[in-house]
């Protein structure tokens, strides 16, 4: 059977809303796009541990420390779910990790911004995880089964992260003048990068049309960004936080909050490695990977010993 006929059958399955599983026949372009998306998502979860992990030892109470430890641990788990999903497409996890550490693999630009105060931890939970939930809720319904199921599990945990972050923000916003100033400063710095998390405008997103035809993406970048704004503005109003956008206004007829122009030059500069923390983030990940080599070697040696014992028995 020709590739043209097979591709048509695949497109028909997608159109009918069927879920594609690892052993199913799929076009190479579909597989390639999935590997790109899933690996970038996995890398983002792993690198995303660093900004908040920086505050574990400086959390203001034991309760906050325990919550942040649990969250960072969750992010590591998310990365593992996603690397496992990528492996179902025939790629090697070690190869993906090497691409992150020593190659040109990308991860979310948001993690190349510094966490300057404890308020940043709360704002990341509220805005960054909130944006991730909007995106991942759609990915949990995507056409590739392993990726959809990974996102379904991730979203359940991310909802706790967002609630934790918003509770920190609300507490600081209701605190002393210094605490209010601290949390407002954090919101001012993280608002626009959070809007950039959904990717460039639809007109400048070359992969989106094909991904939407394949139902890997169910909503466009701009649609997801608008949903995030509509959900977040009322939350900011509820805790008396000002979002740093003088053009923000409610369009009652359309039922949406209109927002100002995003500085996409900043976004592309960060993607190209010119962000505040690009180099520091990669140096930290490489060091952690190299320092942990003995653990991986010990685990492999132990696994080999157990295998030998089993063979003898």
Short mmCIF file of N, CA and C in Angstrom, two decimals, residues 27-211:
data_model
loop_
_atom_site.label_atom_id
_atom_site.label_comp_id
_atom_site.label_asym_id
_atom_site.label_seq_id
_atom_site.Cartn_x
_atom_site.Cartn_y
_atom_site.Cartn_z
N UNK A 27 2.69 9.10 10.02
CA UNK A 27 3.67 9.75 9.14
C UNK A 27 4.90 10.18 9.92
N UNK A 28 6.04 10.17 9.27
CA UNK A 28 7.29 10.57 9.92
C UNK A 28 7.23 12.02 10.40
N UNK A 29 6.54 12.88 9.66
CA UNK A 29 6.44 14.29 10.06
C UNK A 29 5.66 14.43 11.36
N UNK A 30 4.62 13.62 11.51
CA UNK A 30 3.83 13.62 12.75
C UNK A 30 4.71 13.20 13.91
N UNK A 31 5.46 12.12 13.72
CA UNK A 31 6.34 11.62 14.76
C UNK A 31 7.42 12.66 15.10
N UNK A 32 7.99 13.29 14.10
CA UNK A 32 9.05 14.27 14.31
C UNK A 32 8.53 15.47 15.11
N UNK A 33 7.34 15.95 14.77
CA UNK A 33 6.77 17.09 15.49
C UNK A 33 6.46 16.71 16.94
N UNK A 34 5.98 15.49 17.16
CA UNK A 34 5.70 15.05 18.52
C UNK A 34 6.98 14.98 19.35
N UNK A 35 8.04 14.42 18.78
CA UNK A 35 9.30 14.34 19.50
C UNK A 35 9.79 15.73 19.87
N UNK A 36 9.67 16.67 18.95
CA UNK A 36 10.09 18.05 19.21
C UNK A 36 9.29 18.65 20.36
N UNK A 37 7.95 18.51 20.30
CA UNK A 37 7.08 19.11 21.32
C UNK A 37 7.27 18.45 22.68
N UNK A 38 7.25 17.11 22.69
CA UNK A 38 7.31 16.40 23.97
C UNK A 38 8.66 16.61 24.64
N UNK A 39 9.74 16.57 23.86
CA UNK A 39 11.07 16.75 24.45
C UNK A 39 11.24 18.16 24.99
N UNK A 40 10.76 19.17 24.27
CA UNK A 40 10.83 20.54 24.77
C UNK A 40 10.03 20.70 26.05
N UNK A 41 8.87 20.04 26.10
CA UNK A 41 8.03 20.08 27.29
C UNK A 41 8.77 19.41 28.46
N UNK A 42 9.38 18.25 28.21
CA UNK A 42 10.13 17.55 29.26
C UNK A 42 11.30 18.38 29.75
N UNK A 43 12.06 18.96 28.81
CA UNK A 43 13.19 19.81 29.19
C UNK A 43 12.72 20.98 30.05
N UNK A 44 11.56 21.55 29.72
CA UNK A 44 11.04 22.70 30.46
C UNK A 44 10.72 22.31 31.91
N UNK A 45 10.18 21.11 32.09
CA UNK A 45 9.88 20.66 33.46
C UNK A 45 11.17 20.51 34.27
N UNK A 46 12.21 19.98 33.65
CA UNK A 46 13.46 19.75 34.36
C UNK A 46 14.17 21.07 34.67
N UNK A 47 14.29 21.93 33.67
CA UNK A 47 14.93 23.22 33.90
C UNK A 47 14.08 24.08 34.83
N UNK A 48 12.76 23.89 34.77
CA UNK A 48 11.85 24.66 35.61
C UNK A 48 12.00 24.39 37.10
N UNK A 49 12.71 23.32 37.46
CA UNK A 49 12.97 23.06 38.88
C UNK A 49 13.95 24.09 39.46
N UNK A 50 14.79 24.69 38.61
CA UNK A 50 15.89 25.51 39.10
C UNK A 50 15.45 26.84 39.72
N UNK A 51 14.58 27.62 39.08
CA UNK A 51 14.22 28.92 39.67
C UNK A 51 13.62 28.81 41.06
N UNK A 52 12.78 27.81 41.27
CA UNK A 52 12.13 27.66 42.58
C UNK A 52 13.01 26.88 43.55
N UNK A 53 13.77 25.91 43.03
CA UNK A 53 14.68 25.18 43.89
C UNK A 53 15.66 26.10 44.59
N UNK A 54 15.94 27.22 43.95
CA UNK A 54 16.83 28.24 44.52
C UNK A 54 16.30 28.80 45.84
N UNK A 55 14.97 28.64 46.08
CA UNK A 55 14.36 29.24 47.28
C UNK A 55 14.00 28.21 48.35
N UNK A 56 14.30 26.94 48.14
CA UNK A 56 13.92 25.93 49.13
C UNK A 56 14.55 26.22 50.48
N UNK A 57 15.84 26.52 50.50
CA UNK A 57 16.52 26.76 51.78
C UNK A 57 16.16 28.11 52.39
N UNK A 58 15.51 28.98 51.61
CA UNK A 58 15.19 30.32 52.10
C UNK A 58 13.70 30.55 52.28
N UNK A 59 12.91 29.49 52.17
CA UNK A 59 11.46 29.62 52.37
C UNK A 59 11.20 30.16 53.78
N UNK A 60 10.17 31.02 53.95
CA UNK A 60 9.98 31.73 55.22
C UNK A 60 9.43 30.89 56.37
N UNK A 61 9.02 29.65 56.12
CA UNK A 61 8.51 28.81 57.21
C UNK A 61 8.68 27.35 56.81
N UNK A 62 8.55 26.46 57.79
CA UNK A 62 8.65 25.03 57.50
C UNK A 62 7.53 24.60 56.56
N UNK A 63 6.33 25.14 56.76
CA UNK A 63 5.20 24.80 55.88
C UNK A 63 5.51 25.19 54.43
N UNK A 64 6.05 26.38 54.24
CA UNK A 64 6.38 26.82 52.88
C UNK A 64 7.50 25.97 52.29
N UNK A 65 8.47 25.61 53.12
CA UNK A 65 9.58 24.78 52.64
C UNK A 65 9.07 23.41 52.18
N UNK A 66 8.20 22.80 52.96
CA UNK A 66 7.65 21.49 52.61
C UNK A 66 6.84 21.56 51.31
N UNK A 67 6.03 22.64 51.18
CA UNK A 67 5.24 22.80 49.97
C UNK A 67 6.09 22.97 48.74
N UNK A 68 7.15 23.76 48.87
CA UNK A 68 8.03 24.01 47.72
C UNK A 68 8.83 22.76 47.37
N UNK A 69 9.29 22.02 48.38
CA UNK A 69 9.99 20.76 48.12
C UNK A 69 9.10 19.80 47.34
N UNK A 70 7.85 19.69 47.76
CA UNK A 70 6.91 18.79 47.08
C UNK A 70 6.68 19.23 45.64
N UNK A 71 6.60 20.54 45.44
CA UNK A 71 6.36 21.04 44.08
C UNK A 71 7.55 20.75 43.17
N UNK A 72 8.76 21.02 43.64
CA UNK A 72 9.94 20.77 42.81
C UNK A 72 10.06 19.28 42.50
N UNK A 73 9.72 18.45 43.47
CA UNK A 73 9.72 17.01 43.23
C UNK A 73 8.70 16.64 42.15
N UNK A 74 7.53 17.26 42.20
CA UNK A 74 6.52 17.02 41.17
C UNK A 74 7.05 17.36 39.78
N UNK A 75 7.77 18.48 39.67
CA UNK A 75 8.28 18.90 38.36
C UNK A 75 9.25 17.85 37.80
N UNK A 76 10.07 17.27 38.68
CA UNK A 76 10.96 16.20 38.23
C UNK A 76 10.15 15.03 37.69
N UNK A 77 9.08 14.70 38.40
CA UNK A 77 8.21 13.62 37.94
C UNK A 77 7.58 13.92 36.60
N UNK A 78 7.17 15.16 36.40
CA UNK A 78 6.58 15.54 35.11
C UNK A 78 7.57 15.32 33.97
N UNK A 79 8.82 15.69 34.22
CA UNK A 79 9.84 15.46 33.19
C UNK A 79 9.96 13.98 32.87
N UNK A 80 9.91 13.13 33.88
CA UNK A 80 10.03 11.69 33.65
C UNK A 80 8.83 11.15 32.87
N UNK A 81 7.60 11.62 33.21
CA UNK A 81 6.43 11.19 32.44
C UNK A 81 6.64 11.51 30.96
N UNK A 82 7.13 12.71 30.71
CA UNK A 82 7.23 13.20 29.34
C UNK A 82 8.36 12.52 28.57
N UNK A 83 9.50 12.29 29.22
CA UNK A 83 10.57 11.55 28.54
C UNK A 83 10.08 10.14 28.20
N UNK A 84 9.30 9.55 29.09
CA UNK A 84 8.74 8.22 28.81
C UNK A 84 7.80 8.27 27.60
N UNK A 85 6.99 9.32 27.51
CA UNK A 85 6.09 9.47 26.36
C UNK A 85 6.89 9.63 25.08
N UNK A 86 7.99 10.38 25.14
CA UNK A 86 8.83 10.57 23.95
C UNK A 86 9.46 9.24 23.52
N UNK A 87 9.84 8.42 24.50
CA UNK A 87 10.47 7.14 24.17
C UNK A 87 9.54 6.21 23.41
N UNK A 88 8.24 6.38 23.56
CA UNK A 88 7.30 5.54 22.80
C UNK A 88 7.37 5.82 21.31
N UNK A 89 8.03 6.91 20.94
CA UNK A 89 8.19 7.27 19.53
C UNK A 89 9.54 6.80 18.97
N UNK A 90 10.26 6.03 19.79
CA UNK A 90 11.50 5.43 19.30
C UNK A 90 12.76 6.23 19.54
N UNK A 91 12.68 7.31 20.33
CA UNK A 91 13.88 8.10 20.62
C UNK A 91 14.47 7.64 21.95
N UNK A 92 15.76 7.87 22.12
CA UNK A 92 16.46 7.46 23.32
C UNK A 92 16.49 8.61 24.32
N UNK A 93 16.15 8.31 25.57
CA UNK A 93 16.11 9.34 26.61
C UNK A 93 17.47 9.99 26.80
N UNK A 94 18.52 9.20 26.78
CA UNK A 94 19.85 9.74 26.97
C UNK A 94 20.20 10.73 25.86
N UNK A 95 19.76 10.41 24.65
CA UNK A 95 20.00 11.32 23.52
C UNK A 95 19.28 12.65 23.73
N UNK A 96 18.05 12.59 24.23
CA UNK A 96 17.29 13.82 24.49
C UNK A 96 17.96 14.65 25.57
N UNK A 97 18.45 13.98 26.63
CA UNK A 97 19.12 14.71 27.71
C UNK A 97 20.41 15.36 27.22
N UNK A 98 21.14 14.65 26.38
CA UNK A 98 22.38 15.23 25.85
C UNK A 98 22.09 16.42 24.94
N UNK A 99 20.96 16.36 24.23
CA UNK A 99 20.57 17.50 23.40
C UNK A 99 20.29 18.72 24.27
N UNK A 100 19.68 18.49 25.43
CA UNK A 100 19.40 19.59 26.35
C UNK A 100 20.70 20.14 26.92
N UNK A 101 21.56 19.26 27.42
CA UNK A 101 22.74 19.69 28.15
C UNK A 101 23.87 20.20 27.27
N UNK A 102 24.03 19.58 26.09
CA UNK A 102 25.20 19.90 25.29
C UNK A 102 24.87 20.22 23.83
N UNK A 103 23.58 20.24 23.50
CA UNK A 103 23.17 20.52 22.13
C UNK A 103 22.40 21.82 22.02
N UNK A 104 21.41 21.82 21.16
CA UNK A 104 20.64 23.04 20.91
C UNK A 104 19.16 22.86 21.24
N UNK A 105 18.84 21.90 22.09
CA UNK A 105 17.43 21.66 22.44
C UNK A 105 16.86 22.87 23.18
N UNK A 106 15.61 23.17 22.90
CA UNK A 106 14.96 24.33 23.52
C UNK A 106 14.10 23.90 24.69
N UNK A 107 13.83 24.85 25.57
CA UNK A 107 12.88 24.68 26.66
C UNK A 107 12.17 26.02 26.81
N UNK A 108 11.15 26.07 27.65
CA UNK A 108 10.34 27.29 27.76
C UNK A 108 11.18 28.50 28.17
N UNK A 109 11.00 29.58 27.44
CA UNK A 109 11.78 30.80 27.68
C UNK A 109 11.55 31.36 29.08
N UNK A 110 10.42 31.05 29.71
CA UNK A 110 10.07 31.63 31.00
C UNK A 110 11.10 31.30 32.08
N UNK A 111 11.80 30.18 31.92
CA UNK A 111 12.72 29.74 32.97
C UNK A 111 14.09 30.39 32.88
N UNK A 112 14.23 31.32 31.95
CA UNK A 112 15.48 32.08 31.85
C UNK A 112 15.37 33.46 32.50
N UNK A 113 14.38 33.60 33.40
CA UNK A 113 14.24 34.82 34.19
C UNK A 113 14.59 34.51 35.64
N UNK A 114 15.18 35.46 36.35
CA UNK A 114 15.63 35.19 37.73
C UNK A 114 14.49 35.27 38.74
N UNK A 115 14.63 34.54 39.85
CA UNK A 115 13.71 34.65 40.98
C UNK A 115 14.39 35.51 42.04
N UNK A 116 13.96 36.74 42.15
CA UNK A 116 14.66 37.72 42.98
C UNK A 116 14.15 37.79 44.42
N UNK A 117 12.96 37.31 44.68
CA UNK A 117 12.39 37.38 46.03
C UNK A 117 11.48 36.18 46.26
N UNK A 118 11.07 35.99 47.53
CA UNK A 118 10.15 34.91 47.84
C UNK A 118 8.83 35.08 47.09
N UNK A 119 8.44 36.32 46.83
CA UNK A 119 7.19 36.56 46.10
C UNK A 119 7.22 35.94 44.71
N UNK A 120 8.41 35.83 44.13
CA UNK A 120 8.52 35.22 42.80
C UNK A 120 8.02 33.78 42.81
N UNK A 121 8.25 33.07 43.91
CA UNK A 121 7.80 31.68 44.01
C UNK A 121 6.27 31.63 43.92
N UNK A 122 5.60 32.54 44.62
CA UNK A 122 4.14 32.58 44.55
C UNK A 122 3.64 32.98 43.18
N UNK A 123 4.28 33.96 42.57
CA UNK A 123 3.84 34.45 41.26
C UNK A 123 4.09 33.40 40.18
N UNK A 124 5.18 32.66 40.29
CA UNK A 124 5.42 31.57 39.33
C UNK A 124 4.30 30.54 39.44
N UNK A 125 3.93 30.18 40.68
CA UNK A 125 2.85 29.23 40.85
C UNK A 125 1.54 29.73 40.27
N UNK A 126 1.26 31.01 40.50
CA UNK A 126 0.00 31.58 40.02
C UNK A 126 0.01 31.80 38.51
N UNK A 127 1.00 32.52 38.00
CA UNK A 127 1.00 32.89 36.59
C UNK A 127 1.61 31.83 35.68
N UNK A 128 2.81 31.37 36.00
CA UNK A 128 3.50 30.43 35.12
C UNK A 128 2.80 29.08 35.10
N UNK A 129 2.49 28.55 36.29
CA UNK A 129 1.77 27.28 36.31
C UNK A 129 0.35 27.46 35.81
N UNK A 130 -0.23 28.63 36.04
CA UNK A 130 -1.57 28.90 35.50
C UNK A 130 -1.58 28.88 33.99
N UNK A 131 -0.55 29.47 33.38
CA UNK A 131 -0.44 29.45 31.91
C UNK A 131 -0.21 28.03 31.42
N UNK A 132 0.63 27.29 32.15
CA UNK A 132 0.90 25.90 31.76
C UNK A 132 -0.37 25.07 31.78
N UNK A 133 -1.22 25.28 32.79
CA UNK A 133 -2.46 24.52 32.89
C UNK A 133 -3.37 24.79 31.69
N UNK A 134 -3.47 26.05 31.29
CA UNK A 134 -4.31 26.40 30.13
C UNK A 134 -3.83 25.64 28.90
N UNK A 135 -2.53 25.57 28.72
CA UNK A 135 -1.96 24.88 27.56
C UNK A 135 -2.10 23.37 27.69
N UNK A 136 -1.77 22.84 28.85
CA UNK A 136 -1.73 21.39 29.03
C UNK A 136 -3.11 20.77 29.11
N UNK A 137 -4.11 21.55 29.52
CA UNK A 137 -5.48 21.04 29.51
C UNK A 137 -5.90 20.64 28.10
N UNK A 138 -5.45 21.43 27.12
CA UNK A 138 -5.74 21.11 25.72
C UNK A 138 -4.89 19.92 25.26
N UNK A 139 -3.62 19.89 25.67
CA UNK A 139 -2.75 18.79 25.27
C UNK A 139 -3.21 17.45 25.84
N UNK A 140 -3.93 17.49 26.96
CA UNK A 140 -4.47 16.27 27.56
C UNK A 140 -5.57 15.65 26.69
N UNK A 141 -5.98 16.37 25.66
CA UNK A 141 -6.99 15.86 24.73
C UNK A 141 -6.40 15.69 23.33
N UNK A 142 -5.08 15.69 23.22
CA UNK A 142 -4.44 15.66 21.90
C UNK A 142 -4.56 14.27 21.28
N UNK A 143 -4.15 14.17 20.02
CA UNK A 143 -4.37 12.94 19.26
C UNK A 143 -3.40 11.82 19.58
N UNK A 144 -2.27 12.12 20.26
CA UNK A 144 -1.31 11.06 20.57
C UNK A 144 -1.51 10.59 22.00
N UNK A 145 -1.90 9.33 22.17
CA UNK A 145 -2.31 8.80 23.45
C UNK A 145 -1.32 8.98 24.60
N UNK A 146 -0.06 8.56 24.45
CA UNK A 146 0.88 8.69 25.57
C UNK A 146 1.09 10.13 26.02
N UNK A 147 1.12 11.07 25.08
CA UNK A 147 1.30 12.48 25.44
C UNK A 147 0.05 13.02 26.13
N UNK A 148 -1.12 12.64 25.63
CA UNK A 148 -2.37 13.08 26.25
C UNK A 148 -2.46 12.57 27.68
N UNK A 149 -2.15 11.31 27.90
CA UNK A 149 -2.26 10.74 29.25
C UNK A 149 -1.24 11.35 30.21
N UNK A 150 -0.04 11.64 29.70
CA UNK A 150 0.97 12.30 30.55
C UNK A 150 0.47 13.66 30.99
N UNK A 151 -0.12 14.41 30.07
CA UNK A 151 -0.61 15.75 30.41
C UNK A 151 -1.80 15.70 31.34
N UNK A 152 -2.62 14.68 31.23
CA UNK A 152 -3.76 14.54 32.14
C UNK A 152 -3.26 14.42 33.58
N UNK A 153 -2.24 13.63 33.78
CA UNK A 153 -1.67 13.47 35.12
C UNK A 153 -0.96 14.74 35.57
N UNK A 154 -0.23 15.36 34.66
CA UNK A 154 0.50 16.59 35.00
C UNK A 154 -0.46 17.69 35.42
N UNK A 155 -1.57 17.84 34.69
CA UNK A 155 -2.53 18.90 34.99
C UNK A 155 -3.09 18.78 36.40
N UNK A 156 -3.33 17.56 36.85
CA UNK A 156 -3.87 17.36 38.19
C UNK A 156 -2.90 17.91 39.24
N UNK A 157 -1.62 17.70 39.02
CA UNK A 157 -0.62 18.18 39.98
C UNK A 157 -0.39 19.68 39.82
N UNK A 158 -0.42 20.17 38.58
CA UNK A 158 -0.21 21.59 38.34
C UNK A 158 -1.31 22.43 38.98
N UNK A 159 -2.51 21.88 39.07
CA UNK A 159 -3.58 22.63 39.72
C UNK A 159 -3.27 22.90 41.19
N UNK A 160 -2.64 21.94 41.85
CA UNK A 160 -2.21 22.17 43.23
C UNK A 160 -1.13 23.24 43.28
N UNK A 161 -0.21 23.22 42.30
CA UNK A 161 0.86 24.21 42.26
C UNK A 161 0.30 25.62 42.09
N UNK A 162 -0.69 25.74 41.23
CA UNK A 162 -1.28 27.06 41.02
C UNK A 162 -1.98 27.55 42.29
N UNK A 163 -2.73 26.67 42.94
CA UNK A 163 -3.42 27.06 44.18
C UNK A 163 -2.40 27.47 45.25
N UNK A 164 -1.32 26.72 45.34
CA UNK A 164 -0.26 27.06 46.29
C UNK A 164 0.33 28.43 45.99
N UNK A 165 0.60 28.70 44.71
CA UNK A 165 1.17 29.99 44.32
C UNK A 165 0.21 31.14 44.58
N UNK A 166 -1.07 30.94 44.25
CA UNK A 166 -2.04 32.01 44.45
C UNK A 166 -2.24 32.30 45.92
N UNK A 167 -2.16 31.27 46.75
CA UNK A 167 -2.31 31.47 48.19
C UNK A 167 -1.15 32.30 48.74
N UNK A 168 0.06 32.06 48.22
CA UNK A 168 1.22 32.88 48.62
C UNK A 168 1.02 34.32 48.18
N UNK A 169 0.58 34.51 46.94
CA UNK A 169 0.33 35.86 46.42
C UNK A 169 -0.72 36.58 47.25
N UNK A 170 -1.83 35.90 47.54
CA UNK A 170 -2.92 36.52 48.31
C UNK A 170 -2.46 36.89 49.71
N UNK A 171 -1.64 36.03 50.32
CA UNK A 171 -1.13 36.30 51.67
C UNK A 171 -0.24 37.54 51.67
N UNK A 172 0.66 37.63 50.71
CA UNK A 172 1.56 38.78 50.62
C UNK A 172 0.79 40.06 50.27
N UNK A 173 -0.20 39.93 49.38
CA UNK A 173 -0.98 41.10 48.97
C UNK A 173 -1.80 41.66 50.13
N UNK A 174 -2.10 40.80 51.12
CA UNK A 174 -2.87 41.22 52.29
C UNK A 174 -1.96 41.49 53.49
N UNK A 175 -0.65 41.58 53.23
CA UNK A 175 0.32 41.72 54.32
C UNK A 175 0.76 43.15 54.54
N UNK A 176 1.99 43.30 54.96
CA UNK A 176 2.55 44.62 55.25
C UNK A 176 2.80 45.38 53.96
N UNK A 177 3.01 46.71 54.04
CA UNK A 177 3.35 47.47 52.82
C UNK A 177 4.56 46.90 52.09
N UNK A 178 5.56 46.43 52.84
CA UNK A 178 6.76 45.85 52.21
C UNK A 178 6.41 44.56 51.47
N UNK A 179 5.53 43.75 52.05
CA UNK A 179 5.12 42.51 51.39
C UNK A 179 4.30 42.79 50.14
N UNK A 180 3.40 43.78 50.23
CA UNK A 180 2.61 44.15 49.05
C UNK A 180 3.51 44.66 47.93
N UNK A 181 4.50 45.47 48.30
CA UNK A 181 5.43 45.99 47.31
C UNK A 181 6.22 44.87 46.66
N UNK A 182 6.63 43.88 47.45
CA UNK A 182 7.41 42.76 46.95
C UNK A 182 6.61 41.93 45.95
N UNK A 183 5.34 41.63 46.29
CA UNK A 183 4.55 40.80 45.39
C UNK A 183 4.15 41.57 44.13
N UNK A 184 3.91 42.87 44.25
CA UNK A 184 3.58 43.67 43.07
C UNK A 184 4.77 43.74 42.12
N UNK A 185 5.97 43.88 42.68
CA UNK A 185 7.18 43.89 41.86
C UNK A 185 7.34 42.58 41.11
N UNK A 186 7.07 41.47 41.79
CA UNK A 186 7.18 40.16 41.14
C UNK A 186 6.18 40.03 40.00
N UNK A 187 4.95 40.46 40.23
CA UNK A 187 3.92 40.41 39.18
C UNK A 187 4.35 41.27 37.98
N UNK A 188 4.89 42.43 38.26
CA UNK A 188 5.34 43.32 37.18
C UNK A 188 6.38 42.64 36.29
N UNK A 189 7.24 41.83 36.90
CA UNK A 189 8.32 41.19 36.14
C UNK A 189 7.87 39.93 35.41
N UNK A 190 6.89 39.21 35.96
CA UNK A 190 6.52 37.92 35.40
C UNK A 190 5.29 37.95 34.48
N UNK A 191 4.54 39.05 34.47
CA UNK A 191 3.31 39.08 33.68
C UNK A 191 3.58 38.89 32.19
N UNK A 192 4.42 39.72 31.62
CA UNK A 192 4.62 39.64 30.17
C UNK A 192 5.32 38.35 29.74
N UNK A 193 6.36 37.89 30.44
CA UNK A 193 6.93 36.58 30.08
C UNK A 193 5.92 35.44 30.16
N UNK A 194 4.96 35.56 31.10
CA UNK A 194 3.92 34.52 31.18
C UNK A 194 3.05 34.51 29.93
N UNK A 195 2.74 35.67 29.40
CA UNK A 195 1.95 35.74 28.17
C UNK A 195 2.73 35.18 26.98
N UNK A 196 4.05 35.30 27.03
CA UNK A 196 4.89 34.77 25.95
C UNK A 196 4.96 33.25 25.96
N UNK A 197 4.59 32.62 27.08
CA UNK A 197 4.71 31.17 27.20
C UNK A 197 3.91 30.41 26.14
N UNK A 198 2.88 31.03 25.61
CA UNK A 198 2.03 30.33 24.64
C UNK A 198 2.63 30.32 23.24
N UNK A 199 3.77 30.97 23.10
CA UNK A 199 4.42 31.00 21.80
C UNK A 199 4.07 32.24 21.01
N UNK A 200 4.72 32.43 19.87
CA UNK A 200 4.51 33.64 19.07
C UNK A 200 3.10 33.75 18.53
N UNK A 201 2.73 34.93 18.02
CA UNK A 201 1.39 35.08 17.44
C UNK A 201 1.14 34.05 16.35
N UNK A 202 -0.13 33.74 16.14
CA UNK A 202 -0.48 32.68 15.18
C UNK A 202 0.15 32.92 13.80
N UNK A 203 0.23 34.16 13.37
CA UNK A 203 0.79 34.46 12.05
C UNK A 203 2.28 34.15 11.97
N UNK A 204 2.96 34.09 13.13
CA UNK A 204 4.40 33.83 13.17
C UNK A 204 4.73 32.47 13.74
N UNK A 205 3.75 31.58 13.79
CA UNK A 205 3.97 30.24 14.36
C UNK A 205 3.90 29.20 13.25
N UNK A 206 5.04 28.84 12.67
CA UNK A 206 5.04 27.99 11.48
C UNK A 206 4.50 26.58 11.68
N UNK A 207 4.62 26.05 12.89
CA UNK A 207 4.21 24.66 13.11
C UNK A 207 2.75 24.51 13.50
N UNK A 208 2.13 25.58 13.99
CA UNK A 208 0.78 25.48 14.54
C UNK A 208 -0.28 24.96 13.56
N UNK A 209 -0.32 25.46 12.30
CA UNK A 209 -1.38 24.98 11.40
C UNK A 209 -1.38 23.46 11.21
N UNK A 210 -0.18 22.89 11.00
CA UNK A 210 -0.12 21.45 10.81
C UNK A 210 -0.45 20.70 12.10
N UNK A 211 0.03 21.20 13.24
CA UNK A 211 -0.26 20.56 14.51
C UNK A 211 -1.75 20.59 14.83
#
